[in-house]
Amino acid sequence: MIDPNILASWLSRLVQIPSVNPSQAGPKAGPPGEARLAEAVAGWFEAFGGQVQTHEVYPGRPNVYGIWRGQSERWAALDVHMDTVGVEQMTDEPFSGRVADGRVYGRGAVDTKASLAVALALLEQMHRDRRQPVPNLLIAATVDEENAARAAPMFARWLREQAIPLTELMVAEPTGCRPVFGHKGGLRLKITVRGQTSHSSVPEQGKNAIVAAARLIAALDAENERLRAVPSPLGHPTLTVSLIHGGVGANVVPDRCEITLDRRLVVGEGGDATQAQLTALVAASCPLPVEVERLGGLSAFWQPPDSPWIRQLADWAGRPPATAPYGTNAWAYGDLPGACVVFGPGSIEQAHGPVEWVELAELEKLADVYARWWS
Ligand SMILES: [Zn+2]
């Protein structure tokens, strides 16, 4: 067993290095991005006997991979993202990393520096004791999870290029130490309706893009109703019209209206096929020409809940498997060999808010699970 004070001090140290995702970095964020933390993590991995490789995702923002050779053919990998959400909305000091009331506080404490801290504490201990893990161990400290999610597919591609025969992959996120075996994916589309402008005193000379968009929105709402009947173990898919923008003036027939929609995907739904289906629906329901542009897309994640890896983790953690309402990097790992799970300490309800913390007891539980996994 590892001293909980060691886990807490590792986590404090990580929280004290700001790594706010640049997309959410305001005046209180400190130096934006993961660069400083990535450099520190690479240094620790090396100091603890890892073979280190950095993999640039954006200029100056690399994924950091550490490999520790094991005593078996197994390959155990952990994806833990280094970035955090913004701090401008925080009422608590974001980077204090203070330890109080059996908790560690600060941005990233639960999402998801807790998992990185526990991994580092165990790697340090293993190195000091000159112990080798049983499985080959790959720790991937990744960037940009809280925004574009480009790092996860790059890590997946790197794994394929290296021909690493993964047997188990864990994505670190706050799941209350429940092994999460599924979550929905998402598809975001921007639809632009093209009309023709005219003076609003002679509207018949124009083609009103907003009125045409209204028909299209009604059709999308009907589609959302239809989706309620589509069965899935993750809950039915959904479609939300989330943004609308159009018009140039109170006395002008609008020639353009833009709509953004968020379609949540369930297991078995592909982004390309869903986009094609929605494009056809939109074209059929709108009396004016439309263009459809994909803003982003992530697949759903699913593992059989009774698979050995999920059951093993549930047993070690003493907590039942679950699905998650939110998306994670696991969306990018469906085609990799090995079993994938999302797992980590603390609740998602403690993440992204005005005060963020994780319980020390959760860190201890995670340390116990990692120790069993790696030995
Ligand atoms: Zn996270």
mmCIF file of C-alpha atoms and ligand atoms in Angstrom:
data_model
loop_
_atom_site.group_PDB
_atom_site.id
_atom_site.type_symbol
_atom_site.label_atom_id
_atom_site.label_comp_id
_atom_site.label_asym_id
_atom_site.label_seq_id
_atom_site.Cartn_x
_atom_site.Cartn_y
_atom_site.Cartn_z
ATOM 1 C CA MET A 1 0.000 0.000 0.000
ATOM 2 C CA ILE A 2 1.121 3.525 -0.729
ATOM 3 C CA ASP A 3 0.938 6.368 1.797
ATOM 4 C CA PRO A 4 -2.086 8.564 0.928
ATOM 5 C CA ASN A 5 0.010 11.656 1.714
ATOM 6 C CA ILE A 6 2.292 10.724 -1.177
ATOM 7 C CA LEU A 7 -0.713 10.474 -3.513
ATOM 8 C CA ALA A 8 -2.009 13.845 -2.278
ATOM 9 C CA SER A 9 1.330 15.585 -2.717
ATOM 10 C CA TRP A 10 1.702 14.256 -6.271
ATOM 11 C CA LEU A 11 -1.755 15.558 -7.092
ATOM 12 C CA SER A 12 -1.049 18.959 -5.501
ATOM 13 C CA ARG A 13 2.084 19.222 -7.596
ATOM 14 C CA LEU A 14 0.155 18.505 -10.812
ATOM 15 C CA VAL A 15 -2.666 20.931 -9.969
ATOM 16 C CA GLN A 16 -0.041 23.637 -9.334
ATOM 17 C CA ILE A 17 1.096 23.400 -12.961
ATOM 18 C CA PRO A 18 -1.691 25.132 -14.942
ATOM 19 C CA SER A 19 -2.710 23.282 -18.110
ATOM 20 C CA VAL A 20 -5.943 24.963 -19.166
ATOM 21 C CA ASN A 21 -7.024 24.011 -22.661
ATOM 22 C CA PRO A 22 -6.165 27.012 -24.904
ATOM 23 C CA SER A 23 -9.773 27.050 -26.176
ATOM 24 C CA GLN A 24 -10.921 27.983 -22.647
ATOM 25 C CA ALA A 25 -7.957 30.005 -21.416
ATOM 26 C CA GLY A 26 -8.910 33.416 -19.986
ATOM 27 C CA PRO A 27 -6.938 35.957 -17.975
ATOM 28 C CA LYS A 28 -6.770 33.730 -14.867
ATOM 29 C CA ALA A 29 -5.571 30.609 -16.719
ATOM 30 C CA GLY A 30 -1.814 31.088 -16.354
ATOM 31 C CA PRO A 31 0.274 30.006 -19.347
ATOM 32 C CA PRO A 32 -2.351 28.286 -21.522
ATOM 33 C CA GLY A 33 -1.936 24.757 -22.804
ATOM 34 C CA GLU A 34 -0.258 21.569 -21.667
ATOM 35 C CA ALA A 35 3.376 22.429 -22.617
ATOM 36 C CA ARG A 36 4.735 22.903 -19.074
ATOM 37 C CA LEU A 37 2.964 19.871 -17.695
ATOM 38 C CA ALA A 38 4.000 17.740 -20.690
ATOM 39 C CA GLU A 39 7.634 18.674 -20.096
ATOM 40 C CA ALA A 40 7.390 17.843 -16.387
ATOM 41 C CA VAL A 41 5.645 14.514 -17.104
ATOM 42 C CA ALA A 42 8.292 13.538 -19.673
ATOM 43 C CA GLY A 43 10.969 14.302 -17.082
ATOM 44 C CA TRP A 44 9.276 12.183 -14.408
ATOM 45 C CA PHE A 45 8.660 9.278 -16.792
ATOM 46 C CA GLU A 46 12.344 9.288 -17.677
ATOM 47 C CA ALA A 47 13.449 9.616 -14.044
ATOM 48 C CA PHE A 48 11.294 6.599 -13.165
ATOM 49 C CA GLY A 49 12.886 4.374 -15.803
ATOM 50 C CA GLY A 50 10.436 4.819 -18.674
ATOM 51 C CA GLN A 51 11.295 5.002 -22.363
ATOM 52 C CA VAL A 52 9.805 8.339 -23.331
ATOM 53 C CA GLN A 53 8.459 9.521 -26.638
ATOM 54 C CA THR A 54 6.682 12.792 -27.386
ATOM 55 C CA HIS A 55 4.161 13.039 -30.193
ATOM 56 C CA GLU A 56 3.250 16.576 -31.235
ATOM 57 C CA VAL A 57 -0.499 17.060 -31.699
ATOM 58 C CA TYR A 58 -0.383 20.862 -32.077
ATOM 59 C CA PRO A 59 2.783 22.997 -32.103
ATOM 60 C CA GLY A 60 4.215 22.882 -28.571
ATOM 61 C CA ARG A 61 1.423 20.587 -27.333
ATOM 62 C CA PRO A 62 2.611 16.975 -27.421
ATOM 63 C CA ASN A 63 1.178 13.710 -26.167
ATOM 64 C CA VAL A 64 3.813 12.118 -23.900
ATOM 65 C CA TYR A 65 4.193 8.338 -24.002
ATOM 66 C CA GLY A 66 6.134 6.372 -21.378
ATOM 67 C CA ILE A 67 6.871 2.665 -21.719
ATOM 68 C CA TRP A 68 8.011 0.278 -18.962
ATOM 69 C CA ARG A 69 8.842 -3.237 -20.129
ATOM 70 C CA GLY A 70 7.077 -5.974 -18.210
ATOM 71 C CA GLN A 71 7.544 -9.629 -17.415
ATOM 72 C CA SER A 72 4.794 -10.974 -19.674
ATOM 73 C CA GLU A 73 3.352 -10.610 -23.168
ATOM 74 C CA ARG A 74 0.492 -8.438 -21.889
ATOM 75 C CA TRP A 75 0.326 -4.743 -22.798
ATOM 76 C CA ALA A 76 -1.567 -2.479 -20.371
ATOM 77 C CA ALA A 77 -2.138 1.124 -21.468
ATOM 78 C CA LEU A 78 -3.530 4.162 -19.698
ATOM 79 C CA ASP A 79 -4.717 7.304 -21.528
ATOM 80 C CA VAL A 80 -4.847 10.206 -19.111
ATOM 81 C CA HIS A 81 -5.462 13.698 -20.483
ATOM 82 C CA MET A 82 -3.332 16.548 -19.157
ATOM 83 C CA ASP A 83 -5.532 19.506 -20.118
ATOM 84 C CA THR A 84 -8.242 20.981 -17.922
ATOM 85 C CA VAL A 85 -11.278 23.145 -18.571
ATOM 86 C CA GLY A 86 -11.095 26.899 -17.898
ATOM 87 C CA VAL A 87 -10.866 28.552 -14.492
ATOM 88 C CA GLU A 88 -12.602 31.892 -15.080
ATOM 89 C CA GLN A 89 -15.827 30.566 -13.514
ATOM 90 C CA MET A 90 -14.056 29.304 -10.379
ATOM 91 C CA THR A 91 -14.825 30.718 -6.944
ATOM 92 C CA ASP A 92 -11.983 28.678 -5.404
ATOM 93 C CA GLU A 93 -8.257 29.287 -5.981
ATOM 94 C CA PRO A 94 -7.681 27.217 -9.151
ATOM 95 C CA PHE A 95 -4.049 26.165 -8.789
ATOM 96 C CA SER A 96 -3.555 25.892 -5.008
ATOM 97 C CA GLY A 97 -3.640 22.094 -4.888
ATOM 98 C CA ARG A 98 -4.456 22.470 -1.197
ATOM 99 C CA VAL A 99 -5.183 19.406 0.902
ATOM 100 C CA ALA A 100 -8.021 19.848 3.400
ATOM 101 C CA ASP A 101 -11.002 17.861 4.756
ATOM 102 C CA GLY A 102 -9.625 14.647 3.252
ATOM 103 C CA ARG A 103 -9.656 16.191 -0.240
ATOM 104 C CA VAL A 104 -7.306 17.766 -2.741
ATOM 105 C CA TYR A 105 -8.673 20.956 -4.304
ATOM 106 C CA GLY A 106 -8.036 22.801 -7.568
ATOM 107 C CA ARG A 107 -8.704 22.726 -11.301
ATOM 108 C CA GLY A 108 -7.986 19.305 -12.711
ATOM 109 C CA ALA A 109 -7.979 17.656 -9.249
ATOM 110 C CA VAL A 110 -10.712 15.238 -10.310
ATOM 111 C CA ASP A 111 -10.648 15.737 -14.112
ATOM 112 C CA THR A 112 -8.242 14.163 -14.468
ATOM 113 C CA LYS A 113 -4.918 14.854 -12.778
ATOM 114 C CA ALA A 114 -5.940 12.471 -9.979
ATOM 115 C CA SER A 115 -5.285 9.486 -12.250
ATOM 116 C CA LEU A 116 -1.963 10.903 -13.484
ATOM 117 C CA ALA A 117 -0.872 11.607 -9.881
ATOM 118 C CA VAL A 118 -1.623 8.054 -8.760
ATOM 119 C CA ALA A 119 0.187 6.617 -11.786
ATOM 120 C CA LEU A 120 3.260 8.778 -11.104
ATOM 121 C CA ALA A 121 3.313 7.854 -7.409
ATOM 122 C CA LEU A 122 3.234 4.138 -8.272
ATOM 123 C CA LEU A 123 5.830 4.462 -11.040
ATOM 124 C CA GLU A 124 8.136 6.293 -8.631
ATOM 125 C CA GLN A 125 7.676 3.587 -5.997
ATOM 126 C CA MET A 126 8.242 0.780 -8.522
ATOM 127 C CA HIS A 127 11.429 2.436 -9.745
ATOM 128 C CA ARG A 128 12.737 3.010 -6.213
ATOM 129 C CA ASP A 129 12.021 -0.616 -5.272
ATOM 130 C CA ARG A 130 13.594 -1.801 -8.564
ATOM 131 C CA ARG A 131 10.423 -3.664 -9.449
ATOM 132 C CA GLN A 132 9.250 -4.367 -12.977
ATOM 133 C CA PRO A 133 5.544 -4.395 -13.808
ATOM 134 C CA VAL A 134 4.060 -7.730 -14.911
ATOM 135 C CA PRO A 135 2.365 -6.380 -18.068
ATOM 136 C CA ASN A 136 4.271 -4.066 -20.378
ATOM 137 C CA LEU A 137 3.056 -0.653 -19.329
ATOM 138 C CA LEU A 138 2.284 2.272 -21.598
ATOM 139 C CA ILE A 139 1.172 5.552 -20.017
ATOM 140 C CA ALA A 140 -0.077 8.116 -22.526
ATOM 141 C CA ALA A 141 -0.428 11.636 -21.132
ATOM 142 C CA THR A 142 -2.567 13.244 -23.832
ATOM 143 C CA VAL A 143 -3.533 16.806 -24.778
ATOM 144 C CA ASP A 144 -6.700 18.580 -25.861
ATOM 145 C CA GLU A 145 -9.351 16.204 -24.514
ATOM 146 C CA GLU A 146 -11.527 19.122 -23.430
ATOM 147 C CA ASN A 147 -11.774 20.584 -26.938
ATOM 148 C CA ALA A 148 -11.184 19.102 -30.375
ATOM 149 C CA ALA A 149 -10.266 15.567 -29.272
ATOM 150 C CA ARG A 150 -7.566 15.291 -31.930
ATOM 151 C CA ALA A 151 -5.011 13.700 -29.592
ATOM 152 C CA ALA A 152 -6.887 10.424 -29.059
ATOM 153 C CA PRO A 153 -7.040 9.373 -32.743
ATOM 154 C CA MET A 154 -3.366 10.336 -33.057
ATOM 155 C CA PHE A 155 -2.521 8.071 -30.114
ATOM 156 C CA ALA A 156 -4.588 5.275 -31.697
ATOM 157 C CA ARG A 157 -2.721 5.704 -34.985
ATOM 158 C CA TRP A 158 0.640 5.677 -33.192
ATOM 159 C CA LEU A 159 -0.317 2.425 -31.441
ATOM 160 C CA ARG A 160 -1.158 0.845 -34.804
ATOM 161 C CA GLU A 161 2.089 2.101 -36.378
ATOM 162 C CA GLN A 162 4.114 0.696 -33.481
ATOM 163 C CA ALA A 163 2.134 -2.560 -33.771
ATOM 164 C CA ILE A 164 1.693 -2.615 -29.997
ATOM 165 C CA PRO A 165 -0.547 -5.615 -29.199
ATOM 166 C CA LEU A 166 -2.642 -3.962 -26.473
ATOM 167 C CA THR A 167 -4.454 -6.313 -24.168
ATOM 168 C CA GLU A 168 -6.035 -3.743 -21.843
ATOM 169 C CA LEU A 169 -6.644 -0.020 -22.294
ATOM 170 C CA MET A 170 -7.979 2.328 -19.644
ATOM 171 C CA VAL A 171 -9.175 5.867 -20.336
ATOM 172 C CA ALA A 172 -8.882 7.970 -17.173
ATOM 173 C CA GLU A 173 -11.955 10.046 -16.336
ATOM 174 C CA PRO A 174 -13.928 10.566 -13.129
ATOM 175 C CA THR A 175 -16.261 7.563 -13.015
ATOM 176 C CA GLY A 176 -16.461 7.138 -9.240
ATOM 177 C CA CYS A 177 -14.135 4.129 -9.708
ATOM 178 C CA ARG A 178 -16.905 2.322 -11.619
ATOM 179 C CA PRO A 179 -15.750 0.614 -14.798
ATOM 180 C CA VAL A 180 -17.579 2.455 -17.573
ATOM 181 C CA PHE A 181 -18.261 0.215 -20.566
ATOM 182 C CA GLY A 182 -20.260 2.525 -22.813
ATOM 183 C CA HIS A 183 -21.180 6.062 -23.742
ATOM 184 C CA LYS A 184 -22.814 7.811 -26.666
ATOM 185 C CA GLY A 185 -20.936 9.482 -29.486
ATOM 186 C CA GLY A 186 -21.877 12.718 -31.218
ATOM 187 C CA LEU A 187 -22.164 14.352 -34.611
ATOM 188 C CA ARG A 188 -22.337 18.130 -35.038
ATOM 189 C CA LEU A 189 -23.552 19.579 -38.314
ATOM 190 C CA LYS A 190 -23.940 23.123 -39.563
ATOM 191 C CA ILE A 191 -26.727 23.566 -42.097
ATOM 192 C CA THR A 192 -26.812 26.686 -44.244
ATOM 193 C CA VAL A 193 -30.025 27.593 -46.069
ATOM 194 C CA ARG A 194 -29.488 29.835 -49.110
ATOM 195 C CA GLY A 195 -32.253 32.218 -50.174
ATOM 196 C CA GLN A 196 -32.388 35.533 -51.980
ATOM 197 C CA THR A 197 -32.517 38.957 -50.456
ATOM 198 C CA SER A 198 -35.057 41.673 -51.311
ATOM 199 C CA HIS A 199 -36.704 44.675 -49.660
ATOM 200 C CA SER A 200 -39.276 43.460 -47.152
ATOM 201 C CA SER A 201 -41.907 45.701 -48.762
ATOM 202 C CA VAL A 202 -41.764 43.329 -51.765
ATOM 203 C CA PRO A 203 -41.049 39.982 -50.101
ATOM 204 C CA GLU A 204 -42.282 38.047 -53.132
ATOM 205 C CA GLN A 205 -39.150 39.238 -54.969
ATOM 206 C CA GLY A 206 -36.904 37.425 -52.440
ATOM 207 C CA LYS A 207 -36.564 33.915 -51.100
ATOM 208 C CA ASN A 208 -36.808 33.888 -47.323
ATOM 209 C CA ALA A 209 -34.082 31.644 -45.850
ATOM 210 C CA ILE A 210 -35.463 31.892 -42.281
ATOM 211 C CA VAL A 211 -38.950 30.741 -43.289
ATOM 212 C CA ALA A 212 -37.410 27.840 -45.239
ATOM 213 C CA ALA A 213 -35.230 26.996 -42.220
ATOM 214 C CA ALA A 214 -38.357 26.843 -40.058
ATOM 215 C CA ARG A 215 -39.708 23.945 -42.183
ATOM 216 C CA LEU A 216 -36.385 22.210 -41.878
ATOM 217 C CA ILE A 217 -36.351 22.667 -38.085
ATOM 218 C CA ALA A 218 -39.849 21.162 -37.853
ATOM 219 C CA ALA A 219 -38.613 18.147 -39.837
ATOM 220 C CA LEU A 220 -35.562 17.787 -37.551
ATOM 221 C CA ASP A 221 -37.825 17.933 -34.499
ATOM 222 C CA ALA A 222 -39.984 15.172 -35.978
ATOM 223 C CA GLU A 223 -36.801 13.176 -36.559
ATOM 224 C CA ASN A 224 -35.894 13.597 -32.882
ATOM 225 C CA GLU A 225 -39.335 12.206 -31.970
ATOM 226 C CA ARG A 226 -38.751 9.232 -34.270
ATOM 227 C CA LEU A 227 -35.396 8.533 -32.606
ATOM 228 C CA ARG A 228 -37.115 8.030 -29.234
ATOM 229 C CA ALA A 229 -38.297 4.647 -30.495
ATOM 230 C CA VAL A 230 -34.823 3.471 -31.567
ATOM 231 C CA PRO A 231 -33.714 0.940 -28.971
ATOM 232 C CA SER A 232 -30.150 0.985 -27.611
ATOM 233 C CA PRO A 233 -28.465 -0.121 -24.384
ATOM 234 C CA LEU A 234 -27.119 3.446 -24.101
ATOM 235 C CA GLY A 235 -30.556 5.052 -24.239
ATOM 236 C CA HIS A 236 -32.091 6.202 -27.519
ATOM 237 C CA PRO A 237 -30.236 8.545 -29.899
ATOM 238 C CA THR A 238 -31.188 12.228 -29.832
ATOM 239 C CA LEU A 239 -31.160 15.220 -32.137
ATOM 240 C CA THR A 240 -31.022 18.789 -30.830
ATOM 241 C CA VAL A 241 -31.197 21.962 -32.906
ATOM 242 C CA SER A 242 -28.777 23.969 -30.782
ATOM 243 C CA LEU A 243 -27.945 27.195 -32.645
ATOM 244 C CA ILE A 244 -29.640 29.416 -35.218
ATOM 245 C CA HIS A 245 -28.333 32.502 -36.925
ATOM 246 C CA GLY A 246 -29.840 34.501 -39.788
ATOM 247 C CA GLY A 247 -31.079 37.818 -41.128
ATOM 248 C CA VAL A 248 -29.437 41.158 -41.809
ATOM 249 C CA GLY A 249 -32.051 43.774 -40.908
ATOM 250 C CA ALA A 250 -35.648 44.313 -39.871
ATOM 251 C CA ASN A 251 -36.659 45.414 -43.382
ATOM 252 C CA VAL A 252 -34.720 42.866 -45.442
ATOM 253 C CA VAL A 253 -35.810 39.418 -46.647
ATOM 254 C CA PRO A 254 -33.032 37.171 -45.300
ATOM 255 C CA ASP A 255 -30.924 35.331 -47.877
ATOM 256 C CA ARG A 256 -29.158 33.080 -45.405
ATOM 257 C CA CYS A 257 -29.949 31.113 -42.259
ATOM 258 C CA GLU A 258 -27.544 28.830 -40.395
ATOM 259 C CA ILE A 259 -28.557 26.076 -38.010
ATOM 260 C CA THR A 260 -26.290 23.917 -35.876
ATOM 261 C CA LEU A 261 -27.437 20.536 -34.698
ATOM 262 C CA ASP A 262 -26.087 18.060 -32.197
ATOM 263 C CA ARG A 263 -26.956 14.431 -32.958
ATOM 264 C CA ARG A 264 -26.004 11.936 -30.226
ATOM 265 C CA LEU A 265 -25.025 8.564 -31.677
ATOM 266 C CA VAL A 266 -25.564 5.154 -30.130
ATOM 267 C CA VAL A 267 -23.771 1.862 -30.711
ATOM 268 C CA GLY A 268 -23.988 0.777 -34.351
ATOM 269 C CA GLU A 269 -24.582 4.274 -35.739
ATOM 270 C CA GLY A 270 -21.791 5.556 -37.979
ATOM 271 C CA GLY A 271 -21.091 9.268 -38.323
ATOM 272 C CA ASP A 272 -20.913 9.122 -42.150
ATOM 273 C CA ALA A 273 -24.168 7.191 -42.556
ATOM 274 C CA THR A 274 -25.988 9.437 -40.069
ATOM 275 C CA GLN A 275 -24.695 12.545 -41.830
ATOM 276 C CA ALA A 276 -25.888 11.170 -45.182
ATOM 277 C CA GLN A 277 -29.327 10.367 -43.753
ATOM 278 C CA LEU A 278 -29.686 13.850 -42.206
ATOM 279 C CA THR A 279 -28.454 15.521 -45.399
ATOM 280 C CA ALA A 280 -31.181 13.741 -47.365
ATOM 281 C CA LEU A 281 -33.815 14.644 -44.767
ATOM 282 C CA VAL A 282 -32.753 18.289 -44.767
ATOM 283 C CA ALA A 283 -32.740 18.531 -48.572
ATOM 284 C CA ALA A 284 -36.203 16.940 -48.785
ATOM 285 C CA SER A 285 -37.788 19.174 -46.146
ATOM 286 C CA CYS A 286 -36.324 22.539 -47.132
ATOM 287 C CA PRO A 287 -37.788 24.442 -50.104
ATOM 288 C CA LEU A 288 -34.493 26.307 -50.693
ATOM 289 C CA PRO A 289 -30.959 24.985 -51.387
ATOM 290 C CA VAL A 290 -29.050 23.782 -48.340
ATOM 291 C CA GLU A 291 -25.414 22.989 -47.565
ATOM 292 C CA VAL A 292 -24.385 20.611 -44.806
ATOM 293 C CA GLU A 293 -20.997 20.897 -43.110
ATOM 294 C CA ARG A 294 -19.635 18.559 -40.433
ATOM 295 C CA LEU A 295 -18.243 20.433 -37.413
ATOM 296 C CA GLY A 296 -17.207 17.326 -35.514
ATOM 297 C CA GLY A 297 -17.983 13.690 -34.965
ATOM 298 C CA LEU A 298 -17.167 11.067 -32.345
ATOM 299 C CA SER A 299 -18.280 7.440 -32.328
ATOM 300 C CA ALA A 300 -20.113 5.801 -29.455
ATOM 301 C CA PHE A 301 -18.056 3.587 -27.145
ATOM 302 C CA TRP A 302 -19.206 0.114 -26.139
ATOM 303 C CA GLN A 303 -17.747 -2.991 -24.519
ATOM 304 C CA PRO A 304 -19.726 -5.990 -23.327
ATOM 305 C CA PRO A 305 -20.339 -5.283 -19.610
ATOM 306 C CA ASP A 306 -19.661 -8.914 -18.753
ATOM 307 C CA SER A 307 -16.242 -9.004 -20.490
ATOM 308 C CA PRO A 308 -13.424 -10.293 -18.251
ATOM 309 C CA TRP A 309 -11.605 -6.926 -18.103
ATOM 310 C CA ILE A 310 -14.726 -5.027 -17.002
ATOM 311 C CA ARG A 311 -15.616 -7.679 -14.446
ATOM 312 C CA GLN A 312 -12.074 -7.781 -13.105
ATOM 313 C CA LEU A 313 -12.080 -4.021 -12.517
ATOM 314 C CA ALA A 314 -15.510 -4.078 -10.898
ATOM 315 C CA ASP A 315 -14.210 -6.763 -8.567
ATOM 316 C CA TRP A 316 -11.005 -4.880 -7.685
ATOM 317 C CA ALA A 317 -12.838 -1.576 -7.155
ATOM 318 C CA GLY A 318 -15.841 -3.133 -5.408
ATOM 319 C CA ARG A 319 -18.114 -1.022 -7.608
ATOM 320 C CA PRO A 320 -20.478 -2.123 -10.378
ATOM 321 C CA PRO A 321 -19.972 -1.428 -14.103
ATOM 322 C CA ALA A 322 -21.882 1.540 -15.521
ATOM 323 C CA THR A 323 -22.417 3.653 -18.618
ATOM 324 C CA ALA A 324 -21.514 7.349 -18.725
ATOM 325 C CA PRO A 325 -23.674 10.291 -19.833
ATOM 326 C CA TYR A 326 -20.609 12.120 -21.215
ATOM 327 C CA GLY A 327 -18.125 11.343 -23.998
ATOM 328 C CA THR A 328 -14.464 10.422 -23.515
ATOM 329 C CA ASN A 329 -11.357 9.607 -25.548
ATOM 330 C CA ALA A 330 -12.612 5.997 -25.680
ATOM 331 C CA TRP A 331 -14.574 7.003 -28.813
ATOM 332 C CA ALA A 332 -11.300 6.767 -30.778
ATOM 333 C CA TYR A 333 -10.234 3.331 -29.538
ATOM 334 C CA GLY A 334 -12.979 1.063 -30.877
ATOM 335 C CA ASP A 335 -10.757 -0.485 -33.565
ATOM 336 C CA LEU A 336 -7.751 -1.190 -31.347
ATOM 337 C CA PRO A 337 -6.944 -4.673 -30.110
ATOM 338 C CA GLY A 338 -7.674 -5.375 -26.467
ATOM 339 C CA ALA A 339 -10.451 -4.408 -24.105
ATOM 340 C CA CYS A 340 -11.152 -0.763 -23.306
ATOM 341 C CA VAL A 341 -12.695 0.798 -20.211
ATOM 342 C CA VAL A 342 -13.191 4.297 -18.805
ATOM 343 C CA PHE A 343 -12.205 4.393 -15.151
ATOM 344 C CA GLY A 344 -11.068 6.897 -12.561
ATOM 345 C CA PRO A 345 -11.641 8.369 -9.119
ATOM 346 C CA GLY A 346 -14.239 10.941 -8.078
ATOM 347 C CA SER A 347 -17.438 12.150 -9.647
ATOM 348 C CA ILE A 348 -17.953 14.060 -12.863
ATOM 349 C CA GLU A 349 -20.211 16.334 -10.762
ATOM 350 C CA GLN A 350 -17.059 17.622 -9.036
ATOM 351 C CA ALA A 351 -15.499 18.483 -12.415
ATOM 352 C CA HIS A 352 -15.713 21.677 -14.498
ATOM 353 C CA GLY A 353 -17.421 23.638 -11.639
ATOM 354 C CA PRO A 354 -16.606 26.653 -9.477
ATOM 355 C CA VAL A 355 -14.884 24.398 -6.908
ATOM 356 C CA GLU A 356 -13.141 21.179 -7.927
ATOM 357 C CA TRP A 357 -11.823 18.470 -5.640
ATOM 358 C CA VAL A 358 -11.207 14.763 -5.241
ATOM 359 C CA GLU A 359 -11.424 12.657 -2.089
ATOM 360 C CA LEU A 360 -8.178 11.132 -0.819
ATOM 361 C CA ALA A 361 -10.069 7.878 -0.254
ATOM 362 C CA GLU A 362 -10.751 7.730 -4.009
ATOM 363 C CA LEU A 363 -7.038 8.209 -4.754
ATOM 364 C CA GLU A 364 -6.244 5.317 -2.416
ATOM 365 C CA LYS A 365 -8.804 3.110 -4.106
ATOM 366 C CA LEU A 366 -7.358 3.930 -7.525
ATOM 367 C CA ALA A 367 -3.808 3.228 -6.300
ATOM 368 C CA ASP A 368 -4.993 -0.171 -5.112
ATOM 369 C CA VAL A 369 -6.605 -0.920 -8.502
ATOM 370 C CA TYR A 370 -3.535 0.201 -10.506
ATOM 371 C CA ALA A 371 -1.222 -1.805 -8.201
ATOM 372 C CA ARG A 372 -3.266 -4.964 -8.870
ATOM 373 C CA TRP A 373 -3.477 -4.219 -12.579
ATOM 374 C CA TRP A 374 0.262 -3.744 -12.945
ATOM 375 C CA SER A 375 1.406 -6.698 -10.816
HETATM 376 ZN ZN ZN B 1 -11.650 14.597 -18.320
#
